[in-house]
Amino acid sequence: MAALFASASASAGPITWAREKLGLKPEPPKAGVVTAQPGAITLLLDQPTRLPVDATAPEAELPRGRSYFRRVELSKPVDEALIRVRVIAQDSAATKSRTVFKPLLYLLDDEGNVRETVAVDPLSIDIRPFQTTELVGCVKVRQLSRFLVATTEKDVGKAYESGARSSVKASSKGGFYYSTDPVKVKLPYAATGEIVLTVSTPSAKLCEPATAEAAKDGEKKPDGKPASAG
């Protein structure tokens, strides 16, 4: 029993244990990335959420072509929002290289129809030693309550190509000093992948304007109504 108490105290950490002994309230949870469960997602504002889009995700014929997708709904609608996306490079046995998912956002209206198609563009590369390579982007949208995260058929098989990056010299948090040579990166686009998504209300932080397009003729069903994403 004493060993169990000691183990629990150690896992809680000395500061947490001391606060509990003094009758103080526990500290609020630290901000960090959470992983979304399968199925539709209810997203909290300012909460970075890891979003796998893989073969277990639903697949449908969407306005820009067939794609795996994830459905996201905000905990409360916002008049204006910033959507920040970090695309995590994945190892691919098929291509024997790292691949990335090129995100496309379908903004939905109250009836579940596609209201706007938003490409996360431009994407910039974040490549540093000791960290997973990522593509990062941000778009600003209006009247956001629910949307789909998908990709486009025509981009699968193409690739993201970075410009030649200058050499880097810096120290890491662990105290290591590193340097890199100039590098140019090519990452094939895949039908599946993983992203970290953060939705927030606009503040002093800005991002590149969204490449937004209202639903066009090609994004309508045969009866002339906008395509429904369910």
mmCIF file of C-alpha atoms in Angstrom:
data_model
loop_
_atom_site.group_PDB
_atom_site.id
_atom_site.type_symbol
_atom_site.label_atom_id
_atom_site.label_comp_id
_atom_site.label_asym_id
_atom_site.label_seq_id
_atom_site.Cartn_x
_atom_site.Cartn_y
_atom_site.Cartn_z
ATOM 1 C CA MET A 1 0.000 0.000 0.000
ATOM 2 C CA ALA A 2 2.845 2.361 0.877
ATOM 3 C CA ALA A 3 4.628 1.440 -2.341
ATOM 4 C CA LEU A 4 1.465 2.161 -4.327
ATOM 5 C CA PHE A 5 1.102 5.583 -2.637
ATOM 6 C CA ALA A 6 4.756 6.392 -3.313
ATOM 7 C CA SER A 7 4.375 5.374 -6.946
ATOM 8 C CA ALA A 8 1.251 7.502 -7.373
ATOM 9 C CA SER A 9 2.926 10.480 -5.742
ATOM 10 C CA ALA A 10 5.945 10.157 -7.995
ATOM 11 C CA SER A 11 3.846 9.900 -11.156
ATOM 12 C CA ALA A 12 1.881 12.979 -10.155
ATOM 13 C CA GLY A 13 5.066 14.967 -9.676
ATOM 14 C CA PRO A 14 6.315 16.671 -6.482
ATOM 15 C CA ILE A 15 4.680 20.029 -7.279
ATOM 16 C CA THR A 16 1.289 18.464 -7.946
ATOM 17 C CA TRP A 17 1.574 16.324 -4.798
ATOM 18 C CA ALA A 18 2.496 19.370 -2.693
ATOM 19 C CA ARG A 19 -0.436 21.378 -4.081
ATOM 20 C CA GLU A 20 -2.819 18.551 -3.212
ATOM 21 C CA LYS A 21 -1.416 18.265 0.354
ATOM 22 C CA LEU A 22 -1.892 22.016 0.829
ATOM 23 C CA GLY A 23 -5.453 21.842 -0.432
ATOM 24 C CA LEU A 24 -4.745 23.965 -3.509
ATOM 25 C CA LYS A 25 -6.524 23.523 -6.819
ATOM 26 C CA PRO A 26 -4.613 21.543 -9.464
ATOM 27 C CA GLU A 27 -2.989 23.513 -12.225
ATOM 28 C CA PRO A 28 -5.001 23.798 -15.469
ATOM 29 C CA PRO A 29 -3.978 21.361 -18.225
ATOM 30 C CA LYS A 30 -1.132 22.505 -20.432
ATOM 31 C CA ALA A 31 -1.870 23.343 -24.052
ATOM 32 C CA GLY A 32 -0.739 20.615 -26.413
ATOM 33 C CA VAL A 33 -1.674 18.464 -29.367
ATOM 34 C CA VAL A 34 -4.501 15.960 -28.882
ATOM 35 C CA THR A 35 -5.253 13.105 -31.277
ATOM 36 C CA ALA A 36 -8.727 12.945 -32.809
ATOM 37 C CA GLN A 37 -10.677 9.709 -32.465
ATOM 38 C CA PRO A 38 -12.157 8.006 -35.567
ATOM 39 C CA GLY A 39 -15.359 9.495 -36.947
ATOM 40 C CA ALA A 40 -16.666 13.053 -36.950
ATOM 41 C CA ILE A 41 -14.693 15.480 -34.790
ATOM 42 C CA THR A 42 -15.902 18.291 -32.561
ATOM 43 C CA LEU A 43 -13.048 20.771 -32.499
ATOM 44 C CA LEU A 44 -12.355 23.225 -29.688
ATOM 45 C CA LEU A 45 -10.991 26.634 -30.654
ATOM 46 C CA ASP A 46 -7.228 27.029 -30.149
ATOM 47 C CA GLN A 47 -6.788 23.289 -29.490
ATOM 48 C CA PRO A 48 -4.188 21.740 -31.854
ATOM 49 C CA THR A 49 -5.638 18.408 -32.976
ATOM 50 C CA ARG A 50 -3.793 15.591 -34.744
ATOM 51 C CA LEU A 51 -5.972 14.313 -37.553
ATOM 52 C CA PRO A 52 -5.141 11.056 -39.349
ATOM 53 C CA VAL A 53 -6.696 10.820 -42.825
ATOM 54 C CA ASP A 54 -6.070 7.176 -43.676
ATOM 55 C CA ALA A 55 -7.741 4.157 -45.242
ATOM 56 C CA THR A 56 -10.027 3.799 -42.209
ATOM 57 C CA ALA A 57 -11.507 7.260 -42.858
ATOM 58 C CA PRO A 58 -14.694 7.582 -44.947
ATOM 59 C CA GLU A 59 -14.260 7.973 -48.700
ATOM 60 C CA ALA A 60 -16.598 9.816 -51.049
ATOM 61 C CA GLU A 61 -16.940 11.474 -54.443
ATOM 62 C CA LEU A 62 -16.404 15.116 -53.520
ATOM 63 C CA PRO A 63 -16.488 18.260 -55.724
ATOM 64 C CA ARG A 64 -12.787 18.000 -56.626
ATOM 65 C CA GLY A 65 -12.811 14.221 -56.982
ATOM 66 C CA ARG A 66 -12.877 11.097 -54.854
ATOM 67 C CA SER A 67 -10.976 11.326 -51.576
ATOM 68 C CA TYR A 68 -10.677 10.053 -48.054
ATOM 69 C CA PHE A 69 -11.919 12.774 -45.728
ATOM 70 C CA ARG A 70 -12.513 13.753 -42.106
ATOM 71 C CA ARG A 71 -15.532 15.771 -41.000
ATOM 72 C CA VAL A 72 -14.882 18.556 -38.494
ATOM 73 C CA GLU A 73 -17.429 20.601 -36.559
ATOM 74 C CA LEU A 74 -16.585 23.499 -34.279
ATOM 75 C CA SER A 75 -17.858 23.490 -30.706
ATOM 76 C CA LYS A 76 -19.418 26.860 -31.585
ATOM 77 C CA PRO A 77 -19.667 28.670 -34.966
ATOM 78 C CA VAL A 78 -17.458 31.699 -35.572
ATOM 79 C CA ASP A 79 -17.911 34.629 -37.954
ATOM 80 C CA GLU A 80 -14.234 34.638 -38.891
ATOM 81 C CA ALA A 81 -11.530 32.046 -38.286
ATOM 82 C CA LEU A 82 -7.913 31.215 -38.925
ATOM 83 C CA ILE A 83 -7.273 27.589 -39.825
ATOM 84 C CA ARG A 84 -3.660 26.566 -39.274
ATOM 85 C CA VAL A 85 -2.478 23.309 -40.797
ATOM 86 C CA ARG A 86 0.686 21.318 -40.194
ATOM 87 C CA VAL A 87 1.118 18.400 -42.596
ATOM 88 C CA ILE A 88 3.327 15.682 -41.120
ATOM 89 C CA ALA A 89 5.568 13.806 -43.558
ATOM 90 C CA GLN A 90 4.992 10.034 -43.475
ATOM 91 C CA ASP A 91 7.214 7.096 -44.406
ATOM 92 C CA SER A 92 5.864 5.247 -47.451
ATOM 93 C CA ALA A 93 6.789 1.626 -48.214
ATOM 94 C CA ALA A 94 5.310 1.990 -51.712
ATOM 95 C CA THR A 95 7.466 4.925 -52.795
ATOM 96 C CA LYS A 96 10.366 4.238 -50.385
ATOM 97 C CA SER A 97 10.335 7.927 -49.516
ATOM 98 C CA ARG A 98 8.420 10.342 -47.313
ATOM 99 C CA THR A 99 5.020 11.519 -48.532
ATOM 100 C CA VAL A 100 2.658 14.313 -47.521
ATOM 101 C CA PHE A 101 -1.083 14.930 -47.694
ATOM 102 C CA LYS A 102 -2.104 18.024 -49.662
ATOM 103 C CA PRO A 103 -5.075 19.399 -47.690
ATOM 104 C CA LEU A 104 -8.215 20.804 -49.238
ATOM 105 C CA LEU A 105 -11.012 22.191 -47.067
ATOM 106 C CA TYR A 106 -14.675 21.950 -48.017
ATOM 107 C CA LEU A 107 -16.650 24.490 -45.971
ATOM 108 C CA LEU A 108 -20.206 23.287 -45.365
ATOM 109 C CA ASP A 109 -23.455 25.157 -44.894
ATOM 110 C CA ASP A 110 -26.119 24.291 -42.320
ATOM 111 C CA GLU A 111 -27.553 21.595 -44.590
ATOM 112 C CA GLY A 112 -24.209 19.873 -45.140
ATOM 113 C CA ASN A 113 -23.702 21.183 -48.685
ATOM 114 C CA VAL A 114 -20.357 22.464 -49.902
ATOM 115 C CA ARG A 115 -20.408 26.256 -49.609
ATOM 116 C CA GLU A 116 -16.742 26.982 -50.422
ATOM 117 C CA THR A 117 -13.671 25.062 -51.478
ATOM 118 C CA VAL A 118 -10.505 26.327 -49.813
ATOM 119 C CA ALA A 119 -6.988 25.235 -50.739
ATOM 120 C CA VAL A 120 -4.367 25.601 -48.011
ATOM 121 C CA ASP A 121 -1.939 27.517 -50.175
ATOM 122 C CA PRO A 122 0.887 28.327 -49.982
ATOM 123 C CA LEU A 123 2.466 25.533 -47.986
ATOM 124 C CA SER A 124 5.914 26.160 -46.550
ATOM 125 C CA ILE A 125 8.378 23.503 -45.453
ATOM 126 C CA ASP A 126 9.632 23.176 -41.896
ATOM 127 C CA ILE A 127 12.671 20.904 -41.951
ATOM 128 C CA ARG A 128 15.037 20.836 -39.001
ATOM 129 C CA PRO A 129 17.339 18.233 -37.469
ATOM 130 C CA PHE A 130 15.791 16.089 -34.715
ATOM 131 C CA GLN A 131 12.249 17.008 -35.821
ATOM 132 C CA THR A 132 9.757 15.457 -38.216
ATOM 133 C CA THR A 133 9.565 17.269 -41.549
ATOM 134 C CA GLU A 134 6.320 19.222 -41.914
ATOM 135 C CA LEU A 135 4.510 21.463 -44.366
ATOM 136 C CA VAL A 136 2.788 24.423 -42.723
ATOM 137 C CA GLY A 137 0.035 26.695 -43.986
ATOM 138 C CA CYS A 138 -2.769 28.941 -42.814
ATOM 139 C CA VAL A 139 -6.003 30.265 -44.311
ATOM 140 C CA LYS A 140 -8.544 32.826 -43.167
ATOM 141 C CA VAL A 141 -12.233 32.036 -43.697
ATOM 142 C CA ARG A 142 -15.621 33.489 -42.781
ATOM 143 C CA GLN A 143 -18.752 31.949 -41.264
ATOM 144 C CA LEU A 144 -17.168 28.698 -40.126
ATOM 145 C CA SER A 145 -19.101 25.988 -38.323
ATOM 146 C CA ARG A 146 -18.291 22.701 -40.072
ATOM 147 C CA PHE A 147 -16.003 21.507 -42.842
ATOM 148 C CA LEU A 148 -14.340 18.510 -44.434
ATOM 149 C CA VAL A 149 -10.613 17.879 -44.677
ATOM 150 C CA ALA A 150 -9.802 16.053 -47.922
ATOM 151 C CA THR A 151 -7.416 16.190 -50.877
ATOM 152 C CA THR A 152 -7.682 16.233 -54.671
ATOM 153 C CA GLU A 153 -7.319 13.218 -56.953
ATOM 154 C CA LYS A 154 -5.320 15.187 -59.493
ATOM 155 C CA ASP A 155 -2.609 16.017 -56.959
ATOM 156 C CA VAL A 156 -2.016 12.450 -55.775
ATOM 157 C CA GLY A 157 1.203 11.284 -57.417
ATOM 158 C CA LYS A 158 2.498 14.817 -57.916
ATOM 159 C CA ALA A 159 4.905 16.305 -55.386
ATOM 160 C CA TYR A 160 5.663 19.274 -53.193
ATOM 161 C CA GLU A 161 8.983 20.825 -54.165
ATOM 162 C CA SER A 162 10.719 23.368 -51.996
ATOM 163 C CA GLY A 163 13.097 26.002 -53.224
ATOM 164 C CA ALA A 164 16.742 25.552 -52.359
ATOM 165 C CA ARG A 165 17.046 26.259 -48.654
ATOM 166 C CA SER A 166 20.109 28.022 -47.329
ATOM 167 C CA SER A 167 22.429 26.267 -44.917
ATOM 168 C CA VAL A 168 21.326 26.380 -41.283
ATOM 169 C CA LYS A 169 23.461 26.751 -38.162
ATOM 170 C CA ALA A 170 21.773 26.746 -34.766
ATOM 171 C CA SER A 171 21.673 25.120 -31.356
ATOM 172 C CA SER A 172 18.852 22.813 -30.295
ATOM 173 C CA LYS A 173 16.956 22.923 -27.003
ATOM 174 C CA GLY A 174 19.081 20.040 -25.756
ATOM 175 C CA GLY A 175 22.219 22.102 -26.102
ATOM 176 C CA PHE A 176 23.429 20.384 -29.285
ATOM 177 C CA TYR A 177 24.849 22.531 -32.037
ATOM 178 C CA TYR A 178 24.046 21.540 -35.591
ATOM 179 C CA SER A 179 24.581 22.769 -39.115
ATOM 180 C CA THR A 180 23.109 21.703 -42.446
ATOM 181 C CA ASP A 181 24.067 22.074 -46.063
ATOM 182 C CA PRO A 182 21.782 23.810 -48.581
ATOM 183 C CA VAL A 183 18.986 21.423 -49.520
ATOM 184 C CA LYS A 184 16.067 21.129 -51.925
ATOM 185 C CA VAL A 185 13.221 18.853 -50.861
ATOM 186 C CA LYS A 186 10.718 16.896 -52.954
ATOM 187 C CA LEU A 187 7.812 15.199 -51.153
ATOM 188 C CA PRO A 188 5.262 13.176 -53.179
ATOM 189 C CA TYR A 189 1.585 13.843 -52.447
ATOM 190 C CA ALA A 190 -0.361 10.815 -51.189
ATOM 191 C CA ALA A 191 -4.058 9.945 -50.886
ATOM 192 C CA THR A 192 -3.649 9.561 -47.124
ATOM 193 C CA GLY A 193 -1.622 11.285 -44.436
ATOM 194 C CA GLU A 194 -1.678 13.090 -41.131
ATOM 195 C CA ILE A 195 -2.154 16.735 -40.228
ATOM 196 C CA VAL A 196 -2.341 18.860 -37.091
ATOM 197 C CA LEU A 197 -5.246 21.291 -37.295
ATOM 198 C CA THR A 198 -5.792 24.411 -35.175
ATOM 199 C CA VAL A 199 -8.792 26.720 -35.570
ATOM 200 C CA SER A 200 -8.736 30.081 -33.813
ATOM 201 C CA THR A 201 -10.476 33.435 -34.020
ATOM 202 C CA PRO A 202 -8.426 36.169 -35.725
ATOM 203 C CA SER A 203 -6.255 38.401 -33.571
ATOM 204 C CA ALA A 204 -2.996 40.157 -34.272
ATOM 205 C CA LYS A 205 -1.843 36.958 -35.941
ATOM 206 C CA LEU A 206 -2.418 36.855 -39.675
ATOM 207 C CA CYS A 207 -1.768 34.381 -42.441
ATOM 208 C CA GLU A 208 -1.769 34.277 -46.202
ATOM 209 C CA PRO A 209 -5.202 34.892 -47.805
ATOM 210 C CA ALA A 210 -7.185 31.766 -48.519
ATOM 211 C CA THR A 211 -7.535 30.451 -52.027
ATOM 212 C CA ALA A 212 -11.305 30.219 -51.720
ATOM 213 C CA GLU A 213 -13.756 29.409 -54.457
ATOM 214 C CA ALA A 214 -17.521 29.331 -54.193
ATOM 215 C CA ALA A 215 -19.156 26.140 -55.436
ATOM 216 C CA LYS A 216 -18.993 26.126 -59.225
ATOM 217 C CA ASP A 217 -20.999 24.286 -61.853
ATOM 218 C CA GLY A 218 -18.606 21.366 -61.586
ATOM 219 C CA GLU A 219 -19.296 21.217 -57.846
ATOM 220 C CA LYS A 220 -23.040 20.713 -58.232
ATOM 221 C CA LYS A 221 -25.030 17.540 -58.333
ATOM 222 C CA PRO A 222 -26.844 16.540 -61.575
ATOM 223 C CA ASP A 223 -30.023 18.200 -60.243
ATOM 224 C CA GLY A 224 -28.188 21.526 -60.105
ATOM 225 C CA LYS A 225 -27.972 21.695 -56.302
ATOM 226 C CA PRO A 226 -24.664 22.017 -54.467
ATOM 227 C CA ALA A 227 -22.973 18.725 -53.677
ATOM 228 C CA SER A 228 -23.808 17.473 -50.202
ATOM 229 C CA ALA A 229 -21.032 16.135 -48.029
ATOM 230 C CA GLY A 230 -23.417 14.506 -45.591
#
